[in-house]
Coordinates of C-alpha atoms in Angstrom, one line a residue:
M1318 CA -123.3 136.5 187.8
A1319 CA -119.6 136.6 188.9
P1320 CA -117.1 137.6 186.2
L1321 CA -115.0 134.9 184.6
P1322 CA -111.5 134.3 186.1
A1323 CA -108.7 136.1 184.3
E1324 CA -107.3 132.7 183.1
A1325 CA -110.6 131.7 181.6
V1326 CA -110.8 135.0 179.8
R1327 CA -107.4 134.5 178.3
V1328 CA -108.3 131.0 177.1
V1329 CA -111.5 132.3 175.5
T1330 CA -109.6 135.2 173.9
Y1331 CA -107.0 132.8 172.4
L1332 CA -109.7 130.5 171.1
L1333 CA -111.5 133.4 169.5
L1334 CA -108.2 134.5 167.9
L1335 CA -107.6 131.0 166.5
A1336 CA -111.2 130.8 165.2
S1337 CA -110.8 134.3 163.6
V1338 CA -107.6 133.3 161.9
L1339 CA -109.1 130.0 160.6
G1340 CA -112.2 132.0 159.4
L1341 CA -109.9 134.3 157.6
A1342 CA -108.1 131.4 156.0
Y1343 CA -111.4 129.9 154.9
L1344 CA -112.5 133.1 153.2
A1345 CA -109.2 133.3 151.3
V1346 CA -109.5 129.7 150.1
A1347 CA -113.2 130.2 149.2
N1348 CA -112.3 133.3 147.1
A1349 CA -109.5 131.3 145.3
V1350 CA -111.7 128.2 144.5
V1351 CA -114.6 130.3 143.4
F1352 CA -112.3 132.3 141.1
A1353 CA -110.9 129.1 139.7
F1354 CA -114.4 127.8 139.1
A1355 CA -115.3 131.0 137.2
R1356 CA -112.3 130.3 134.8
R1357 CA -113.5 126.8 133.9
S1358 CA -115.1 126.5 130.5
V1359 CA -118.4 124.6 129.9
P1360 CA -117.4 121.5 128.0
Q1361 CA -119.1 120.2 124.9
P1362 CA -120.2 116.5 124.8
A1363 CA -118.4 114.0 122.5
H1364 CA -121.5 111.9 122.3
F1365 CA -125.1 112.3 123.2
P1366 CA -126.6 109.5 125.4
S1367 CA -130.4 109.6 125.5
V1368 CA -131.8 111.4 128.5
T1369 CA -134.9 111.2 130.6
V1370 CA -135.6 114.3 132.8
L1371 CA -137.7 113.6 135.9
K1372 CA -139.5 116.6 137.4
P1373 CA -141.2 116.3 140.8
V1374 CA -143.9 118.9 141.1
S1375 CA -146.2 119.5 144.1
G1376 CA -148.5 122.5 144.2
L1377 CA -148.2 126.0 142.7
E1378 CA -144.9 127.8 143.1
P1379 CA -143.7 131.3 142.0
E1380 CA -142.8 131.2 138.3
L1381 CA -143.6 127.5 138.0
Y1382 CA -144.5 127.8 134.3
E1383 CA -141.2 129.6 133.4
N1384 CA -139.1 127.1 135.4
L1385 CA -140.7 124.0 133.9
A1386 CA -140.8 125.3 130.4
T1387 CA -137.0 125.6 130.2
F1388 CA -136.6 121.8 130.5
C1389 CA -138.7 121.4 127.3
E1390 CA -136.7 123.7 125.1
Q1391 CA -133.3 121.9 125.3
D1392 CA -130.8 121.9 122.4
Y1393 CA -130.3 118.1 122.6
P1394 CA -131.0 115.4 120.1
E1395 CA -132.8 112.7 122.2
F1396 CA -134.6 113.5 125.5
D1397 CA -137.9 113.2 127.1
V1398 CA -139.5 114.9 130.2
I1399 CA -141.7 113.2 132.7
F1400 CA -143.6 115.5 135.1
C1401 CA -144.5 113.7 138.3
V1402 CA -147.3 114.8 140.5
H1403 CA -148.8 113.2 143.6
D1404 CA -152.4 113.7 142.5
R1405 CA -154.1 114.6 139.2
R1406 CA -156.1 117.2 141.1
D1407 CA -153.0 119.1 142.0
A1408 CA -153.3 122.7 140.8
A1409 CA -149.9 122.4 139.2
V1410 CA -151.3 120.0 136.6
A1411 CA -152.9 122.9 134.7
V1412 CA -149.6 124.7 134.5
I1413 CA -147.8 121.5 133.3
E1414 CA -150.4 121.0 130.6
R1415 CA -149.8 124.5 129.4
V1416 CA -146.1 123.8 129.2
I1417 CA -146.6 120.6 127.2
A1418 CA -149.0 122.3 124.8
A1419 CA -146.4 125.1 124.3
F1420 CA -143.7 122.7 123.3
P1421 CA -145.3 120.0 121.0
A1422 CA -141.9 118.9 119.7
C1423 CA -140.8 117.9 123.2
A1424 CA -141.6 114.3 124.3
A1425 CA -143.3 115.2 127.6
Q1426 CA -145.9 113.6 129.8
I1427 CA -147.6 113.8 133.2
L1428 CA -147.6 110.8 135.6
A1429 CA -149.7 110.9 138.8
G1430 CA -149.6 108.8 141.9
D1431 CA -147.5 107.9 145.0
D1432 CA -145.5 104.9 145.9
R1433 CA -146.3 104.7 149.6
A1434 CA -143.4 102.4 150.3
H1435 CA -141.1 105.5 150.4
R1436 CA -141.0 107.8 153.4
N1437 CA -139.5 110.7 151.4
P1438 CA -142.5 112.3 149.5
K1439 CA -140.3 113.5 146.7
I1440 CA -139.1 109.9 146.0
A1441 CA -142.6 108.6 146.4
N1442 CA -143.6 111.0 143.7
L1443 CA -140.7 110.2 141.4
A1444 CA -140.9 106.4 141.6
K1445 CA -143.5 106.1 138.8
G1446 CA -141.4 108.4 136.6
A1447 CA -138.3 106.4 137.2
A1448 CA -140.1 103.2 136.2
A1449 CA -141.1 104.8 132.9
A1450 CA -137.8 106.3 132.1
R1451 CA -136.2 105.4 128.7
G1452 CA -133.0 107.4 128.7
D1453 CA -129.5 106.1 129.4
L1454 CA -129.0 109.1 131.7
I1455 CA -131.6 110.0 134.3
V1456 CA -131.7 113.7 135.3
I1457 CA -133.7 114.8 138.3
A1458 CA -134.2 118.5 138.9
D1459 CA -136.4 120.2 141.5
S1460 CA -139.5 122.1 140.3
D1461 CA -138.0 125.5 141.3
I1462 CA -135.0 125.1 139.0
R1463 CA -134.6 127.0 135.7
V1464 CA -132.0 126.2 133.0
G1465 CA -130.9 127.3 129.6
P1466 CA -131.0 125.4 126.3
A1467 CA -127.4 124.0 126.7
Y1468 CA -128.2 122.4 130.0
L1469 CA -128.5 118.7 128.8
R1470 CA -125.5 119.1 126.5
S1471 CA -123.3 120.3 129.4
L1472 CA -124.5 117.4 131.6
A1473 CA -123.8 114.9 128.9
A1474 CA -120.2 116.2 128.6
S1475 CA -119.7 115.4 132.3
F1476 CA -120.1 111.7 131.5
A1477 CA -117.3 111.6 128.9
R1478 CA -115.2 109.7 131.4
E1479 CA -116.3 106.2 132.2
R1480 CA -115.6 106.6 135.9
T1481 CA -118.2 109.5 136.2
G1482 CA -121.3 107.9 137.6
A1483 CA -123.3 111.1 138.4
A1484 CA -123.1 114.8 137.8
T1485 CA -124.6 117.7 139.7
C1486 CA -124.8 121.5 139.4
L1487 CA -124.3 124.6 141.5
Y1488 CA -127.1 127.2 141.4
R1489 CA -127.6 130.9 141.6
A1490 CA -130.8 132.6 142.9
V1491 CA -133.7 134.2 141.0
A1492 CA -134.8 136.6 143.7
A1493 CA -137.6 139.1 143.6
G1494 CA -137.2 142.5 145.1
G1495 CA -137.4 142.8 148.9
F1496 CA -135.2 142.1 151.8
V1497 CA -136.1 138.5 152.5
P1498 CA -135.5 137.1 149.0
Q1499 CA -132.2 139.0 148.9
L1500 CA -131.3 137.4 152.2
G1501 CA -132.1 134.0 150.9
A1502 CA -130.1 134.7 147.7
A1503 CA -127.1 135.7 149.7
Y1504 CA -127.0 132.3 151.3
V1505 CA -127.2 130.4 148.0
E1506 CA -124.5 132.5 146.3
D1507 CA -122.2 133.8 149.0
Q1508 CA -122.2 130.9 151.4
F1509 CA -123.5 127.6 150.0
A1510 CA -121.9 127.6 146.6
P1511 CA -118.4 128.6 147.9
S1512 CA -118.7 125.9 150.6
V1513 CA -119.5 123.3 148.0
L1514 CA -116.5 124.3 145.9
V1515 CA -114.2 124.3 148.9
A1516 CA -115.4 120.8 149.9
A1517 CA -115.0 119.6 146.3
T1518 CA -111.5 121.0 146.1
L1519 CA -110.2 119.7 149.4
G1520 CA -111.8 116.3 149.2
T1521 CA -113.7 113.8 147.1
M1522 CA -117.2 114.9 145.9
R1523 CA -119.5 112.3 147.6
F1524 CA -122.9 114.1 147.2
C1525 CA -125.2 115.5 144.6
L1526 CA -127.3 118.6 144.9
G1527 CA -131.1 118.7 144.4
S1528 CA -130.7 121.3 141.8
T1529 CA -129.6 118.6 139.4
M1530 CA -129.0 114.9 140.0
A1531 CA -127.8 113.3 136.8
V1532 CA -126.9 109.6 137.0
R1533 CA -126.3 106.7 134.6
R1534 CA -129.4 104.6 134.5
S1535 CA -127.4 101.4 134.6
L1536 CA -125.7 102.5 137.8
L1537 CA -128.9 103.6 139.4
D1538 CA -130.5 100.3 138.7
A1539 CA -127.5 98.4 140.1
A1540 CA -127.8 100.5 143.3
G1541 CA -131.4 99.4 143.8
G1542 CA -133.2 102.0 141.7
I1543 CA -134.6 105.3 142.9
G1544 CA -136.3 103.4 145.7
A1545 CA -132.8 103.2 147.4
L1546 CA -133.3 106.9 148.2
G1547 CA -136.8 106.6 149.5
A1548 CA -136.0 106.5 153.3
Y1549 CA -133.7 109.4 153.3
L1550 CA -134.5 113.1 153.8
A1551 CA -131.4 114.2 151.8
D1552 CA -132.0 112.0 148.7
D1553 CA -129.4 114.0 146.8
H1554 CA -126.7 113.3 149.4
R1555 CA -127.7 109.6 149.5
L1556 CA -127.4 109.3 145.7
G1557 CA -123.9 110.6 145.8
E1558 CA -123.0 108.1 148.4
L1559 CA -124.4 105.2 146.4
V1560 CA -122.4 106.3 143.4
T1561 CA -119.1 106.6 145.2
E1562 CA -119.6 103.4 147.2
R1563 CA -119.6 101.6 143.8
G1564 CA -116.3 103.1 142.7
F1565 CA -117.7 105.8 140.5
Q1566 CA -117.2 109.6 140.8
V1567 CA -119.6 112.5 141.2
E1568 CA -118.7 115.3 138.8
L1569 CA -119.5 118.9 139.6
S1570 CA -120.5 120.4 136.3
R1571 CA -119.4 123.9 135.3
Y1572 CA -123.0 124.6 134.2
V1573 CA -124.9 126.7 136.8
V1574 CA -128.6 126.5 137.0
A1575 CA -131.0 129.0 138.7
T1576 CA -133.4 128.5 141.6
T1577 CA -136.3 130.7 142.7
I1578 CA -136.4 132.1 146.2
P1579 CA -140.1 131.8 147.2
E1580 CA -139.9 132.9 150.8
T1581 CA -141.3 136.4 151.5
T1582 CA -141.2 136.3 155.3
L1583 CA -138.3 135.8 157.7
R1584 CA -140.3 133.0 159.4
D1585 CA -140.6 131.0 156.2
L1586 CA -136.9 131.6 155.3
W1587 CA -135.8 130.5 158.8
S1588 CA -137.9 127.3 158.6
H1589 CA -136.6 126.4 155.2
E1590 CA -132.9 127.1 156.0
L1591 CA -133.2 125.4 159.4
R1592 CA -134.3 122.2 157.5
W1593 CA -131.2 122.4 155.4
A1594 CA -129.0 123.1 158.4
R1595 CA -130.3 120.2 160.5
T1596 CA -130.0 117.9 157.6
N1597 CA -126.4 118.8 157.1
F1598 CA -125.8 118.4 160.8
V1599 CA -127.2 114.8 160.7
L1600 CA -125.2 113.9 157.6
A1601 CA -121.8 115.2 158.8
P1602 CA -121.9 116.1 162.5
A1603 CA -118.2 116.7 163.0
G1604 CA -117.7 118.8 159.9
Y1605 CA -121.0 120.7 160.5
I1606 CA -120.1 121.6 164.1
F1607 CA -116.9 123.3 162.9
S1608 CA -118.7 125.1 160.0
F1609 CA -119.0 128.2 162.2
L1610 CA -115.4 128.8 161.2
T1611 CA -116.7 129.9 157.8
F1612 CA -118.0 133.1 159.4
G1613 CA -114.7 135.0 159.5
A1614 CA -116.1 138.5 159.9
P1615 CA -118.4 137.8 162.9
L1616 CA -115.6 135.8 164.6
A1617 CA -113.1 138.6 164.1
L1618 CA -115.6 141.2 165.5
L1619 CA -116.2 139.0 168.5
Y1620 CA -112.5 138.6 169.1
L1621 CA -112.1 142.4 169.0
L1622 CA -115.0 143.0 171.5
V1623 CA -113.7 140.4 173.9
S1624 CA -109.9 141.0 173.7
R1625 CA -110.1 144.8 173.2
D1626 CA -106.8 144.4 171.4
A1627 CA -107.2 147.0 168.7
R1628 CA -103.6 146.4 167.3
V1629 CA -104.6 142.8 166.3
G1630 CA -108.4 143.0 166.3
F1631 CA -108.9 145.9 163.9
P1632 CA -106.5 144.5 161.1
L1633 CA -108.1 141.1 161.5
L1634 CA -111.6 142.4 161.2
A1635 CA -110.7 144.6 158.3
A1636 CA -109.1 141.7 156.4
A1637 CA -112.1 139.5 157.1
I1638 CA -114.6 142.2 155.9
A1639 CA -112.5 142.8 152.8
L1640 CA -112.4 139.0 151.9
R1641 CA -116.1 138.6 152.7
F1642 CA -117.0 141.5 150.3
A1643 CA -114.6 140.1 147.7
L1644 CA -116.4 136.7 147.9
H1645 CA -119.7 138.4 147.3
Y1646 CA -118.4 139.8 144.0
T1647 CA -116.3 136.7 143.0
A1648 CA -119.3 134.4 143.6
R1649 CA -121.6 136.6 141.5
A1650 CA -119.1 136.4 138.6
A1651 CA -118.6 132.7 138.9
L1652 CA -122.3 131.9 139.1
G1653 CA -123.5 134.3 136.4
V1654 CA -125.6 136.4 138.8
R1655 CA -127.1 139.4 137.0
R1656 CA -128.9 141.2 139.8
A1657 CA -127.4 144.4 141.2
P1658 CA -124.7 143.7 143.8
A1659 CA -125.8 143.9 147.4
P1660 CA -122.6 143.8 149.6
W1661 CA -124.5 145.5 152.4
I1662 CA -126.4 142.3 153.1
A1663 CA -123.3 140.3 153.7
P1664 CA -122.9 141.1 157.5
I1665 CA -126.6 140.5 158.0
R1666 CA -126.4 137.2 156.2
D1667 CA -123.5 136.1 158.2
L1668 CA -125.1 136.9 161.6
W1669 CA -128.4 135.2 160.4
S1670 CA -126.4 132.1 159.3
L1671 CA -124.5 132.0 162.6
A1672 CA -127.8 132.1 164.5
L1673 CA -129.2 129.3 162.3
W1674 CA -126.0 127.2 163.0
L1675 CA -126.6 127.5 166.7
A1676 CA -130.3 126.7 166.5
S1677 CA -129.6 123.7 164.3
L1678 CA -127.5 122.0 167.0
F1679 CA -130.6 121.6 169.2
G1680 CA -133.2 119.2 167.8
R1681 CA -133.6 116.9 164.7
T1682 CA -137.1 117.9 163.7
V1683 CA -137.6 119.9 160.5
R1684 CA -140.5 121.3 158.6
W1685 CA -141.0 120.1 155.1
R1686 CA -143.8 122.0 153.4
Q1687 CA -146.8 121.4 155.8
S1688 CA -145.3 118.4 157.7
R1689 CA -142.9 118.1 160.6
V1690 CA -140.3 115.4 160.1
A1691 CA -137.8 113.7 162.4
V1692 CA -134.5 112.4 161.1
D1693 CA -132.3 109.7 162.7
S1694 CA -128.5 109.7 162.8
A1695 CA -128.2 108.0 159.4
G1696 CA -130.4 110.7 157.7
R1697 CA -133.5 108.4 157.5
M1698 CA -136.9 110.0 158.0
R1699 CA -139.0 108.8 160.9

């Protein structure tokens, strides 16, 4: 292969320099907004609307009992929990029954069955629970989420303003020992959470997160009920759109929940994160394409290798590495992470995420549990 012309090399070098500077700027902003989030206090509610918690459950998962149990021990005056399963024969039913038996004071029940009108299996599972919900607030949280007793109180406080139509929560990772869970946790805490905070700071929050989707029941009913989410892969993103389209706001709660990292192999982690990446690409193509600019350290390293300009390249790389390591510690403090710090994983995580970003640009098929799903340009499942 013939070498690139000198002019082309100069153009590539300048573009890499620009990308590296923008990546550096992102890391600086991310550190600032994560630090600001850490300084926010968790508010207390002025009133306590009734709450129904909907929990979609499908199959056995690591620490399922521990995760589900936390939703039954809430310090909240009026709430009920509806565990939704596709089939009464699901092995998770026995775990749910243990949870219900352990917390007799909690109004909890199991509902089984699917609404086949919904392409999204999570929404098909939740439809029956939504129909039975009694609370003024509907809270939906995935089965791998773990919370503390103040969770519902903190969510209720988010609805003190009348213009708040929905609230959602960031999350930290509960990761077992081993390289793969640590790699997954680094995405959740070092990359995903800061990117959400940057987006929320620089623009209007128009999405929810699957870790927690809390919404006024009256608003959800007016938007077409939970069935309005049934065709979409990213039901959390669609709920945020429905809320903001009706003139209400999505509030990012200061409360941080926890999520388990179940993957133990690189293949499983790649498949899971590729689904997230391709979903994000479909939902916001332009923004997602330029999201590679969040990888400041790899971009600075690439600039140094291509330009061979040590006077600019080394200081740029050193600044990017310093900010990236700082973000690791700042995010841990903001999210309440208690695991031992692992800054050594940051460069590996960045290179892994950059490879995921590249792979996500080619194809719209994702793997969800045991099925392969195609997504159209509007985020609907085919």
